[in-house]
Structure formats: C-alpha cells, structure tokens
C-alpha cells in the first residue's frame, strides 16, 4: 500500500524546462530507453525532480525528445519498477512520494544546455552550443612564457591587480569613457561579474528587466537569485527601448540587463540614440543598468564602433577577455561607480579572495599591445561567419539567418517545428546546439537555434553536414505552446 503524503506536490516543470534539464541524455551508448531512464534516475536521486513532481505524458515527452513513445514508456516503467516513479491510470506519472524517498536538501543548479554540454564528456559531439575561441592565440602563449612573478606579493587581490585595473580603465578612457582604476573590479570571467552583481543587487522576488531572447547564462543567475524576469522583445534593431522604458516605469526593476552590441544570441546592434534613451530613462528611474560588453570588440567592419552605453550616463559594464583571447583565460571585469565596485570587491573576497594572479599578469601584458590580438581574432571570426553561412545555404537552404555584423553567433530560424525537439535529434547526430526557447523568458523563439562560428572551417562543415542529416530525419509534431521557461523547481 502506498504511504500517504499530505504535503502539496511541487509545481510540475514545463515540458521545455524538463527537456533542457535532461540535457545530453541520448549521447551515451546503449538503448535509448535505458539512457533516458538513467538521466531521469539521476534527476530524481539528486532532488532536481522532488517527490510528488508530475512528469509529462508519454506522448508529449516522446515528441519533445524526438523519440518513439515506447522509449519513454520503457524508461518510465524501468523507474517505476525501481520505486522511483508512481504510474496510475488517469493520474499520470509522478516521482515517488517523500514517504518513499529520503529527504534531500533542495539546490539550485543549471538546466542550461550551454553549461550541461561543458559539464559532461563531449564524446564525438561537435559543440556549436558553447561560443568561445577554439584555441588560444600565440600572443597568449608568449605572454605566459615571459611571465615574471612578483617576489614580494601574497597573491591575494580581491579587487584585482592594480596594474590590470589601470590597464582596463585606460581602455575605457581611450574610448571616450573616462575611468579610474577604482572603478574597475577584476573578476574570474564575466560570468562571475554577473553573479556578483546578482548577489549584491537582487533579493527574492525582485524584478529584472531582460531582453528576449538573451544570454541564457544570465537567466540562470537571475533565477538562482529567485528574481522575476521582466522580458522585453528584441527586434532587428535590438531591444525595444520604448517598451523597456514602460516596463521600468511600471515595475521599477531592481536591475536591467542588456547586451546592446552584437546581442547574444541575435547579433543585433542597438542604435546610439536608442542606447542614450535607455540609459537616461534608467538613470532617471533609479534602475541599475548592466551593459554586457563581452562581445563588443568583435566587430567585423573597420568603421567606427558603436559607443559604450557608459558614454551616456551611469551604467554598470561587464567585460571579459574570453571571447577575444581565449575562454581558458578567466579574466573579466566590472566597471561602475567606485562605491559599488568597493562593495563588489568585499563580496568577491568572501568567495575567492581574488582571481588568479598569473592570469592577471598575463592579461596586463596582453592589454599593453592589444590591437594585433584583436585584429587577428576579428579576422578569424569574420571568416568563420562567412563559412558557416555558406555551408548552411548549401546544405540547409530552407533555414534562414541574417548575416551578422559582429559577435560570434548566428540566429537561425527553422522553417517548421521547434528548436528544443530538433536539438535533441541533432545531438544524436553528433552536434550540440542551443535551442532558442532556452534563451527567451517570453516563451518565444521556439523555431530558433543559436549556432556559433568559432570552430575551424572543416569542423563547421562537418557540423552542418550532421545538422543536415538530422534535419532530413526530423518530423515535427504539433506546434509547441508558448510557455514561460522557468527552471524546474528545485
């Protein structure tokens, strides 16, 4: 007899959220139903699917995963026999009640496919999901070879090495945004910068204005802080600033996060006048505005660059060397008012006492003569962009994507179906992509994929060949619902 559990069941995950949480479940060896059962077992055992959670019906989950219904039925039955799931006619499938499972603390963890593909062994999968340079430039190796460590230095610099803070501040000043070293916090990549800002500025229930779609890693951080996304659509010219101003006036969010230059994932660029209006409105309403500048240097053309939002007023800028130099050089920064930077430094000290000192010394050396590094990277990125678009036009002419003017990703629209389901099938063909729905807090972008063009030409060619093979096999089901992509409640 099943024990009685009087506690209310947790809210069921959305179908897209569960598919995202399953991640690369089908990339291993063995029957698909055992691979699916193994992933569901792990989610149950780790508490990511709490006791009492209702799971999607067989057919709906099978359609979303691009597998036969028998695969899902067999996986569910395997876990039912183990006592992890309860299946009843008329009431569906749910995780076994708490009375049948040990109590576990709930934790917040990522369901972002971008991060899951990094956390798990890639096997023979081409990762078009993680957009970062495929290899470091020769200047980086030379900088490490000539590295000289200081003789008398503890190595702890919570706010960052003084020379590096000055070098980053100098770049802002040279671009027309006067900046002093006290306005710069050195971080372990831009992701840590965003994480520190979320921890400092957000409380549970606070509103956060975000673009839709946007960088999914930022959405993860805001959800971890239990903040409420306030999404504003991105169009051909970037963020809808008029709507963003209305949202700020109506909700007074605790934070606004935007990627105005080579927006991730769409690649759009916000016009200067729109950027100025956004900054002026945020400043007038007292809304802290975060400008993600990680991609801002990756402009393809030689013409004048769009100005930083910091040129128009008080803005918190987040930057990094990971996209121009190499993802393995974990050096980023936050530029903002000196009092804010001081508070962030105290928070950072609590977490890691300061970023890696040798990497900061190398970054300082690179910034002393950064123009050749940047020119080489932008030339390579432009070549990858052109090659990927040519391969897509050759093998997948029904897919549509506008050319980018910078950045590192293409925003591809499928002619039918949905990106979440297709991404599951593409993974079984050996290529990982980011479905647009995982980037869109409005519940849109269902037919989109984000593809990066940073891999070598031969790898991009092979990736498109695999995508074409997956597309030839793909048979979409009914059009998916528009649904909010909140993470699974954990």
Short mmCIF file of C-alpha atoms in Angstrom, two decimals:
data_model
loop_
_atom_site.label_atom_id
_atom_site.label_comp_id
_atom_site.label_asym_id
_atom_site.label_seq_id
_atom_site.Cartn_x
_atom_site.Cartn_y
_atom_site.Cartn_z
CA UNK A 1 0.00 0.00 0.00
CA UNK A 2 1.35 3.39 -0.98
CA UNK A 3 2.06 5.61 2.06
CA UNK A 4 0.00 8.78 2.33
CA UNK A 5 1.87 12.02 1.69
CA UNK A 6 -0.19 15.02 2.74
CA UNK A 7 2.29 17.68 1.57
CA UNK A 8 1.28 19.57 -1.58
CA UNK A 9 3.06 18.37 -4.72
CA UNK A 10 5.64 20.72 -6.21
CA UNK A 11 4.67 22.61 -9.38
CA UNK A 12 5.31 20.44 -12.43
CA UNK A 13 8.17 21.53 -14.68
CA UNK A 14 7.29 22.92 -18.07
CA UNK A 15 7.95 20.47 -20.86
CA UNK A 16 10.73 22.61 -22.32
CA UNK A 17 12.32 23.03 -18.88
CA UNK A 18 12.37 19.26 -18.36
CA UNK A 19 13.87 18.68 -21.81
CA UNK A 20 16.56 21.25 -21.02
CA UNK A 21 17.26 19.57 -17.69
CA UNK A 22 17.65 16.19 -19.43
CA UNK A 23 20.49 17.73 -21.43
CA UNK A 24 22.70 15.31 -23.40
CA UNK A 25 20.84 12.24 -22.14
CA UNK A 26 20.97 10.42 -25.51
CA UNK A 27 24.68 10.92 -26.25
CA UNK A 28 25.88 7.74 -24.47
CA UNK A 29 25.94 4.11 -25.54
CA UNK A 30 23.10 1.62 -25.23
CA UNK A 31 19.33 1.55 -25.80
CA UNK A 32 17.67 4.95 -25.73
CA UNK A 33 15.18 3.94 -23.04
CA UNK A 34 18.00 2.99 -20.65
CA UNK A 35 19.81 6.26 -21.36
CA UNK A 36 16.62 8.22 -20.68
CA UNK A 37 15.92 6.23 -17.53
CA UNK A 38 19.47 6.85 -16.31
CA UNK A 39 19.10 10.62 -16.69
CA UNK A 40 15.69 10.71 -15.02
CA UNK A 41 17.03 8.50 -12.21
CA UNK A 42 19.83 10.98 -11.59
CA UNK A 43 17.45 13.94 -11.51
CA UNK A 44 15.22 12.13 -9.02
CA UNK A 45 18.09 10.96 -6.80
CA UNK A 46 19.72 14.39 -6.70
CA UNK A 47 16.46 16.09 -5.79
CA UNK A 48 16.18 18.04 -9.04
CA UNK A 49 12.79 16.32 -9.52
CA UNK A 50 11.32 16.45 -6.00
CA UNK A 51 8.96 13.79 -4.63
CA UNK A 52 5.45 14.22 -5.97
CA UNK A 53 6.51 16.01 -9.16
CA UNK A 54 4.24 15.15 -12.09
CA UNK A 55 6.06 14.20 -15.28
CA UNK A 56 4.78 14.83 -18.82
CA UNK A 57 2.58 12.22 -20.50
CA UNK A 58 4.38 9.61 -22.60
CA UNK A 59 3.43 11.04 -25.98
CA UNK A 60 4.24 14.66 -25.16
CA UNK A 61 7.68 13.84 -23.80
CA UNK A 62 8.39 11.50 -26.72
CA UNK A 63 7.53 14.24 -29.21
CA UNK A 64 9.71 16.76 -27.39
CA UNK A 65 12.66 14.33 -27.33
CA UNK A 66 12.17 13.20 -30.95
CA UNK A 67 11.87 9.54 -29.94
CA UNK A 68 9.18 6.90 -30.16
CA UNK A 69 6.57 6.71 -27.42
CA UNK A 70 7.77 3.21 -26.49
CA UNK A 71 11.14 4.70 -25.48
CA UNK A 72 9.50 6.94 -22.87
CA UNK A 73 7.11 4.21 -21.69
CA UNK A 74 10.01 1.80 -21.18
CA UNK A 75 12.06 4.43 -19.32
CA UNK A 76 9.14 5.31 -17.04
CA UNK A 77 8.41 1.63 -16.37
CA UNK A 78 12.06 0.98 -15.51
CA UNK A 79 11.95 3.69 -12.86
CA UNK A 80 8.54 2.53 -11.65
CA UNK A 81 9.95 -0.93 -11.01
CA UNK A 82 12.79 0.68 -9.03
CA UNK A 83 10.28 2.57 -6.86
CA UNK A 84 11.34 5.99 -8.10
CA UNK A 85 8.15 6.72 -10.10
CA UNK A 86 4.47 6.07 -9.50
CA UNK A 87 2.25 5.48 -12.54
CA UNK A 88 -1.53 5.27 -12.30
CA UNK A 89 -4.19 5.20 -14.97
CA UNK A 90 -5.91 8.56 -15.07
CA UNK A 91 -3.48 10.37 -12.78
CA UNK A 92 -0.31 10.17 -14.87
CA UNK A 93 3.28 9.68 -13.81
CA UNK A 94 4.91 11.30 -10.83
CA UNK A 95 8.02 10.99 -8.71
CA UNK A 96 7.51 8.66 -5.75
CA UNK A 97 6.19 10.48 -2.65
CA UNK A 98 8.51 11.78 0.02
CA UNK A 99 7.49 8.87 2.28
CA UNK A 100 9.22 6.52 -0.18
CA UNK A 101 12.34 8.60 -0.65
CA UNK A 102 14.88 10.13 1.76
CA UNK A 103 14.62 13.85 2.39
CA UNK A 104 17.23 15.82 0.47
CA UNK A 105 18.07 19.50 0.53
CA UNK A 106 16.92 21.41 -2.48
CA UNK A 107 19.61 23.12 -4.50
CA UNK A 108 19.61 25.42 -7.47
CA UNK A 109 21.56 24.11 -10.44
CA UNK A 110 21.70 24.87 -14.11
CA UNK A 111 19.48 23.30 -16.75
CA UNK A 112 21.14 25.46 -19.38
CA UNK A 113 22.23 23.23 -22.29
CA UNK A 114 25.24 25.50 -22.82
CA UNK A 115 26.62 24.57 -19.40
CA UNK A 116 25.45 20.96 -19.43
CA UNK A 117 27.39 20.30 -22.63
CA UNK A 118 30.53 21.59 -20.89
CA UNK A 119 29.95 19.61 -17.71
CA UNK A 120 29.54 16.28 -19.48
CA UNK A 121 32.04 14.39 -21.65
CA UNK A 122 31.64 15.57 -25.26
CA UNK A 123 32.31 12.15 -26.85
CA UNK A 124 32.18 12.74 -30.62
CA UNK A 125 29.81 15.69 -30.31
CA UNK A 126 30.65 18.97 -32.05
CA UNK A 127 29.79 21.73 -29.58
CA UNK A 128 28.09 24.51 -31.51
CA UNK A 129 26.44 25.33 -28.18
CA UNK A 130 29.39 26.96 -26.39
CA UNK A 131 30.65 30.02 -28.24
CA UNK A 132 34.31 30.52 -27.35
CA UNK A 133 37.55 30.64 -29.38
CA UNK A 134 38.66 27.15 -30.39
CA UNK A 135 42.29 27.78 -29.49
CA UNK A 136 44.35 30.47 -27.76
CA UNK A 137 46.32 32.98 -29.85
CA UNK A 138 50.13 32.72 -29.99
CA UNK A 139 50.42 36.01 -28.09
CA UNK A 140 48.90 34.32 -25.04
CA UNK A 141 51.48 31.52 -25.01
CA UNK A 142 54.27 34.07 -25.42
CA UNK A 143 52.90 36.13 -22.53
CA UNK A 144 52.94 33.08 -20.28
CA UNK A 145 56.46 32.13 -21.36
CA UNK A 146 57.76 35.58 -20.42
CA UNK A 147 55.76 35.75 -17.19
CA UNK A 148 57.70 37.05 -14.18
CA UNK A 149 56.01 36.57 -10.82
CA UNK A 150 56.42 39.28 -8.17
CA UNK A 151 58.93 38.48 -5.46
CA UNK A 152 57.04 40.03 -2.54
CA UNK A 153 53.30 39.63 -3.01
CA UNK A 154 50.79 37.49 -1.12
CA UNK A 155 48.88 36.98 -4.37
CA UNK A 156 45.53 37.98 -2.88
CA UNK A 157 43.96 40.94 -4.69
CA UNK A 158 40.15 40.78 -4.20
CA UNK A 159 39.54 43.86 -6.34
CA UNK A 160 42.16 42.84 -8.88
CA UNK A 161 45.82 43.50 -9.58
CA UNK A 162 46.43 47.24 -9.60
CA UNK A 163 48.24 47.21 -12.95
CA UNK A 164 45.40 45.29 -14.61
CA UNK A 165 42.72 47.56 -13.15
CA UNK A 166 44.66 50.53 -14.55
CA UNK A 167 45.02 48.86 -17.97
CA UNK A 168 41.29 48.13 -18.23
CA UNK A 169 40.43 51.64 -17.02
CA UNK A 170 42.80 53.04 -19.65
CA UNK A 171 40.94 51.22 -22.44
CA UNK A 172 37.65 52.81 -21.33
CA UNK A 173 39.24 56.25 -21.11
CA UNK A 174 40.74 55.86 -24.60
CA UNK A 175 37.28 55.01 -25.96
CA UNK A 176 35.79 58.24 -24.60
CA UNK A 177 34.57 56.96 -21.22
CA UNK A 178 36.84 58.48 -18.52
CA UNK A 179 37.54 55.77 -15.95
CA UNK A 180 39.85 55.38 -12.96
CA UNK A 181 41.24 52.11 -11.56
CA UNK A 182 38.93 52.40 -8.52
CA UNK A 183 36.00 51.93 -10.92
CA UNK A 184 37.26 48.53 -12.10
CA UNK A 185 36.79 45.17 -10.37
CA UNK A 186 38.71 42.25 -11.88
CA UNK A 187 36.65 39.04 -11.91
CA UNK A 188 37.11 35.41 -12.86
CA UNK A 189 35.40 35.88 -16.21
CA UNK A 190 32.34 37.94 -16.99
CA UNK A 191 30.09 35.21 -15.57
CA UNK A 192 31.46 35.87 -12.09
CA UNK A 193 30.92 39.57 -12.60
CA UNK A 194 27.24 38.98 -13.39
CA UNK A 195 26.98 36.56 -10.46
CA UNK A 196 28.39 39.11 -8.01
CA UNK A 197 26.03 41.79 -9.29
CA UNK A 198 23.05 39.45 -8.92
CA UNK A 199 24.07 38.58 -5.36
CA UNK A 200 24.59 42.21 -4.39
CA UNK A 201 21.62 43.86 -6.08
CA UNK A 202 18.87 41.23 -6.14
CA UNK A 203 16.59 39.79 -3.46
CA UNK A 204 13.99 37.03 -3.94
CA UNK A 205 11.00 38.38 -5.82
CA UNK A 206 12.83 41.36 -7.32
CA UNK A 207 12.13 42.16 -10.95
CA UNK A 208 14.90 42.05 -13.56
CA UNK A 209 14.43 43.59 -16.97
CA UNK A 210 15.95 41.24 -19.58
CA UNK A 211 15.95 41.05 -23.34
CA UNK A 212 14.01 38.26 -25.03
CA UNK A 213 15.94 36.36 -26.21
CA UNK A 214 19.13 36.91 -24.20
CA UNK A 215 22.26 35.22 -22.90
CA UNK A 216 20.98 32.09 -21.11
CA UNK A 217 23.78 32.14 -18.53
CA UNK A 218 22.41 35.44 -17.20
CA UNK A 219 18.90 33.99 -16.94
CA UNK A 220 20.33 31.14 -14.84
CA UNK A 221 21.91 33.61 -12.43
CA UNK A 222 18.73 35.65 -12.04
CA UNK A 223 16.69 32.50 -11.41
CA UNK A 224 19.25 31.38 -8.83
CA UNK A 225 18.64 34.69 -7.05
CA UNK A 226 14.87 33.93 -7.17
CA UNK A 227 14.33 37.12 -9.16
CA UNK A 228 11.44 37.57 -11.59
CA UNK A 229 12.39 38.15 -15.25
CA UNK A 230 10.64 41.06 -16.94
CA UNK A 231 11.33 40.26 -20.61
CA UNK A 232 11.27 42.82 -23.41
CA UNK A 233 11.45 41.67 -27.02
CA UNK A 234 14.49 42.16 -29.24
CA UNK A 235 13.83 43.16 -32.84
CA UNK A 236 16.03 43.77 -35.92
CA UNK A 237 17.48 46.89 -34.25
CA UNK A 238 17.96 45.35 -30.83
CA UNK A 239 15.96 45.93 -27.69
CA UNK A 240 12.54 47.60 -27.96
CA UNK A 241 13.61 50.60 -25.90
CA UNK A 242 10.14 52.19 -25.79
CA UNK A 243 8.75 49.03 -24.20
CA UNK A 244 11.78 48.75 -21.89
CA UNK A 245 11.11 52.26 -20.60
CA UNK A 246 7.44 51.38 -20.00
CA UNK A 247 8.48 48.24 -18.07
CA UNK A 248 10.91 50.25 -15.93
CA UNK A 249 8.25 52.88 -15.22
CA UNK A 250 5.64 50.28 -14.34
CA UNK A 251 7.73 47.79 -12.32
CA UNK A 252 10.84 49.71 -11.19
CA UNK A 253 13.02 46.57 -11.51
CA UNK A 254 15.98 46.07 -9.21
CA UNK A 255 18.21 45.56 -12.25
CA UNK A 256 18.12 45.86 -16.05
CA UNK A 257 20.43 43.62 -18.08
CA UNK A 258 21.10 44.27 -21.77
CA UNK A 259 23.56 43.24 -24.50
CA UNK A 260 23.40 46.25 -26.84
CA UNK A 261 26.34 45.44 -29.15
CA UNK A 262 26.24 42.16 -31.11
CA UNK A 263 23.48 40.92 -28.89
CA UNK A 264 23.70 37.34 -27.67
CA UNK A 265 22.08 35.42 -29.36
CA UNK A 266 20.57 37.55 -32.17
CA UNK A 267 23.67 39.57 -33.11
CA UNK A 268 21.70 42.84 -33.32
CA UNK A 269 23.19 46.25 -32.51
CA UNK A 270 21.26 48.90 -30.58
CA UNK A 271 21.38 52.29 -32.38
CA UNK A 272 23.16 55.06 -30.44
CA UNK A 273 20.06 57.23 -29.99
CA UNK A 274 18.12 54.28 -28.59
CA UNK A 275 21.00 53.48 -26.27
CA UNK A 276 21.10 57.04 -24.98
CA UNK A 277 17.35 56.99 -24.31
CA UNK A 278 17.64 53.70 -22.43
CA UNK A 279 20.43 55.00 -20.20
CA UNK A 280 18.71 58.30 -19.49
CA UNK A 281 15.46 56.53 -18.58
CA UNK A 282 17.21 54.03 -16.30
CA UNK A 283 19.15 56.80 -14.56
CA UNK A 284 16.03 58.91 -14.09
CA UNK A 285 14.09 55.98 -12.63
CA UNK A 286 16.95 54.77 -10.42
CA UNK A 287 17.22 51.38 -12.15
CA UNK A 288 20.78 49.95 -12.20
CA UNK A 289 21.57 49.22 -15.85
CA UNK A 290 24.05 46.45 -16.68
CA UNK A 291 25.70 46.57 -20.11
CA UNK A 292 27.17 43.19 -21.12
CA UNK A 293 30.15 44.21 -23.29
CA UNK A 294 31.73 40.76 -23.66
CA UNK A 295 31.15 40.74 -27.43
CA UNK A 296 31.50 44.46 -28.07
CA UNK A 297 35.02 44.28 -29.55
CA UNK A 298 34.14 41.65 -32.15
CA UNK A 299 33.04 44.00 -34.94
CA UNK A 300 33.64 42.71 -38.47
CA UNK A 301 33.94 46.02 -40.27
CA UNK A 302 36.70 48.64 -39.96
CA UNK A 303 34.26 51.52 -39.47
CA UNK A 304 33.51 53.44 -36.27
CA UNK A 305 32.34 51.37 -33.30
CA UNK A 306 29.04 51.94 -31.55
CA UNK A 307 29.75 53.79 -28.30
CA UNK A 308 29.53 52.06 -24.95
CA UNK A 309 26.34 52.75 -23.03
CA UNK A 310 28.63 54.09 -20.30
CA UNK A 311 29.22 57.13 -22.53
CA UNK A 312 25.61 58.26 -21.93
CA UNK A 313 25.37 58.12 -18.14
CA UNK A 314 25.74 55.86 -15.11
CA UNK A 315 25.98 52.27 -16.32
CA UNK A 316 27.49 49.10 -14.88
CA UNK A 317 29.58 47.50 -17.63
CA UNK A 318 30.71 43.87 -17.64
CA UNK A 319 33.57 42.79 -19.91
CA UNK A 320 35.92 39.89 -20.48
CA UNK A 321 38.91 38.65 -22.48
CA UNK A 322 37.35 35.23 -23.03
CA UNK A 323 35.86 35.93 -26.46
CA UNK A 324 38.75 37.92 -27.92
CA UNK A 325 41.64 35.95 -26.42
CA UNK A 326 40.55 32.54 -25.12
CA UNK A 327 37.88 31.08 -22.86
CA UNK A 328 40.56 29.50 -20.70
CA UNK A 329 41.92 32.92 -19.74
CA UNK A 330 39.38 33.53 -17.00
CA UNK A 331 39.78 37.29 -16.74
CA UNK A 332 36.79 39.60 -16.74
CA UNK A 333 35.83 42.87 -15.09
CA UNK A 334 33.04 45.10 -13.87
CA UNK A 335 33.18 48.85 -14.49
CA UNK A 336 30.95 51.00 -12.34
CA UNK A 337 30.83 53.71 -9.67
CA UNK A 338 33.73 53.34 -7.23
CA UNK A 339 31.45 52.76 -4.18
CA UNK A 340 29.67 49.91 -6.00
CA UNK A 341 33.00 48.39 -7.08
CA UNK A 342 34.23 48.51 -3.47
CA UNK A 343 31.14 46.62 -2.28
CA UNK A 344 31.56 44.05 -5.04
CA UNK A 345 35.21 43.58 -4.05
CA UNK A 346 34.20 42.79 -0.47
CA UNK A 347 31.69 40.25 -1.76
CA UNK A 348 34.26 38.72 -4.10
CA UNK A 349 36.76 38.43 -1.25
CA UNK A 350 34.22 36.29 0.58
CA UNK A 351 34.11 33.85 -2.35
CA UNK A 352 37.67 33.53 -3.67
CA UNK A 353 40.00 36.22 -2.19
CA UNK A 354 40.77 37.37 -5.72
CA UNK A 355 41.23 35.99 -9.22
CA UNK A 356 44.28 34.01 -10.33
CA UNK A 357 47.33 36.29 -10.17
CA UNK A 358 49.41 34.79 -13.03
CA UNK A 359 46.43 35.16 -15.36
CA UNK A 360 46.06 38.80 -14.31
CA UNK A 361 49.74 39.45 -15.03
CA UNK A 362 49.36 37.86 -18.48
CA UNK A 363 46.19 39.85 -19.17
CA UNK A 364 48.00 43.07 -18.25
CA UNK A 365 50.77 42.24 -20.71
CA UNK A 366 48.29 41.45 -23.49
CA UNK A 367 46.42 44.73 -22.98
CA UNK A 368 49.66 46.66 -23.37
CA UNK A 369 49.58 45.76 -27.09
CA UNK A 370 46.06 44.53 -27.69
CA UNK A 371 45.43 45.77 -31.25
CA UNK A 372 47.18 42.86 -33.05
CA UNK A 373 45.38 40.27 -30.89
CA UNK A 374 42.01 41.89 -31.58
CA UNK A 375 42.66 42.26 -35.31
CA UNK A 376 43.66 38.62 -35.66
CA UNK A 377 40.63 37.39 -33.74
CA UNK A 378 38.10 39.51 -35.60
CA UNK A 379 39.52 38.37 -38.95
CA UNK A 380 39.19 34.73 -37.91
CA UNK A 381 35.66 35.24 -36.57
CA UNK A 382 34.56 37.00 -39.77
CA UNK A 383 35.94 34.12 -41.85
CA UNK A 384 34.07 31.60 -39.69
CA UNK A 385 30.86 33.59 -40.05
CA UNK A 386 31.11 33.61 -43.83
CA UNK A 387 31.99 29.91 -43.98
CA UNK A 388 29.12 28.80 -41.74
CA UNK A 389 26.56 30.87 -43.67
CA UNK A 390 27.83 29.42 -46.96
CA UNK A 391 27.55 25.85 -45.64
CA UNK A 392 24.05 26.46 -44.29
CA UNK A 393 22.97 27.91 -47.64
CA UNK A 394 24.44 24.89 -49.44
CA UNK A 395 23.09 22.07 -47.25
CA UNK A 396 20.14 23.65 -45.42
CA UNK A 397 18.71 26.28 -47.78
CA UNK A 398 15.31 26.22 -46.07
CA UNK A 399 16.85 27.58 -42.86
CA UNK A 400 17.06 31.36 -42.63
CA UNK A 401 19.54 33.56 -40.81
CA UNK A 402 20.51 37.17 -41.32
CA UNK A 403 24.21 37.98 -41.68
CA UNK A 404 25.84 39.30 -38.53
CA UNK A 405 27.98 42.44 -38.34
CA UNK A 406 29.96 41.16 -35.39
CA UNK A 407 29.86 38.83 -32.42
CA UNK A 408 30.18 35.09 -32.72
CA UNK A 409 26.77 33.52 -33.32
CA UNK A 410 24.11 33.15 -35.97
CA UNK A 411 20.43 33.29 -35.03
CA UNK A 412 18.84 30.65 -37.25
CA UNK A 413 15.10 30.25 -37.85
CA UNK A 414 13.77 26.82 -38.78
CA UNK A 415 11.04 26.69 -41.44
CA UNK A 416 8.87 24.49 -39.21
CA UNK A 417 8.95 22.52 -35.98
CA UNK A 418 10.67 23.72 -32.83
CA UNK A 419 14.27 24.10 -31.79
CA UNK A 420 14.06 22.18 -28.49
CA UNK A 421 12.88 18.99 -30.18
CA UNK A 422 15.27 19.31 -33.10
CA UNK A 423 18.21 19.94 -30.76
CA UNK A 424 17.58 16.54 -29.17
CA UNK A 425 17.70 14.85 -32.56
CA UNK A 426 20.77 16.85 -33.63
CA UNK A 427 22.56 15.68 -30.51
CA UNK A 428 22.06 12.06 -31.56
CA UNK A 429 23.66 13.01 -34.87
CA UNK A 430 26.71 14.32 -33.02
CA UNK A 431 26.24 18.08 -32.85
CA UNK A 432 25.08 20.19 -29.89
CA UNK A 433 23.16 23.41 -30.47
CA UNK A 434 21.33 25.88 -28.24
CA UNK A 435 17.54 25.94 -28.81
CA UNK A 436 16.17 29.46 -28.98
CA UNK A 437 13.50 28.71 -26.39
CA UNK A 438 16.14 28.30 -23.67
CA UNK A 439 17.23 31.91 -24.24
CA UNK A 440 13.77 33.50 -24.21
CA UNK A 441 11.97 34.31 -20.96
CA UNK A 442 8.93 35.37 -23.02
CA UNK A 443 8.45 31.76 -24.07
CA UNK A 444 9.13 32.63 -27.71
CA UNK A 445 11.98 31.93 -30.16
CA UNK A 446 10.63 28.38 -30.44
CA UNK A 447 11.75 27.92 -34.04
CA UNK A 448 15.23 29.33 -33.49
CA UNK A 449 18.68 27.88 -32.90
CA UNK A 450 21.86 29.63 -31.84
CA UNK A 451 24.94 28.44 -33.74
CA UNK A 452 28.45 29.77 -33.20
CA UNK A 453 31.04 30.07 -35.99
CA UNK A 454 34.27 29.92 -33.96
CA UNK A 455 35.34 26.38 -34.87
CA UNK A 456 37.82 25.67 -37.70
CA UNK A 457 36.27 25.57 -41.22
CA UNK A 458 36.45 21.78 -41.50
CA UNK A 459 34.66 21.38 -38.17
CA UNK A 460 31.92 23.82 -39.19
CA UNK A 461 31.48 21.93 -42.46
CA UNK A 462 31.13 18.63 -40.62
CA UNK A 463 28.74 20.18 -38.11
CA UNK A 464 26.44 21.44 -40.86
CA UNK A 465 26.60 18.03 -42.58
CA UNK A 466 25.41 16.42 -39.34
CA UNK A 467 22.70 19.05 -38.89
CA UNK A 468 21.51 18.39 -42.44
CA UNK A 469 21.33 14.65 -41.73
CA UNK A 470 19.32 15.33 -38.58
CA UNK A 471 17.02 17.71 -40.44
CA UNK A 472 16.37 15.09 -43.13
CA UNK A 473 15.19 12.75 -40.37
CA UNK A 474 13.26 15.36 -38.42
CA UNK A 475 9.48 15.09 -38.48
CA UNK A 476 7.94 17.77 -36.25
CA UNK A 477 4.85 17.14 -34.21
CA UNK A 478 2.15 19.71 -33.39
CA UNK A 479 3.28 23.28 -32.93
CA UNK A 480 4.54 23.74 -29.33
CA UNK A 481 2.81 26.04 -26.91
CA UNK A 482 4.34 29.37 -25.95
CA UNK A 483 5.32 28.83 -22.33
CA UNK A 484 7.48 30.54 -19.77
CA UNK A 485 10.80 28.76 -19.47
CA UNK A 486 11.20 28.93 -15.71
CA UNK A 487 13.71 26.41 -14.44
CA UNK A 488 12.45 23.26 -12.76
CA UNK A 489 11.59 23.99 -9.16
CA UNK A 490 14.40 22.51 -7.06
#
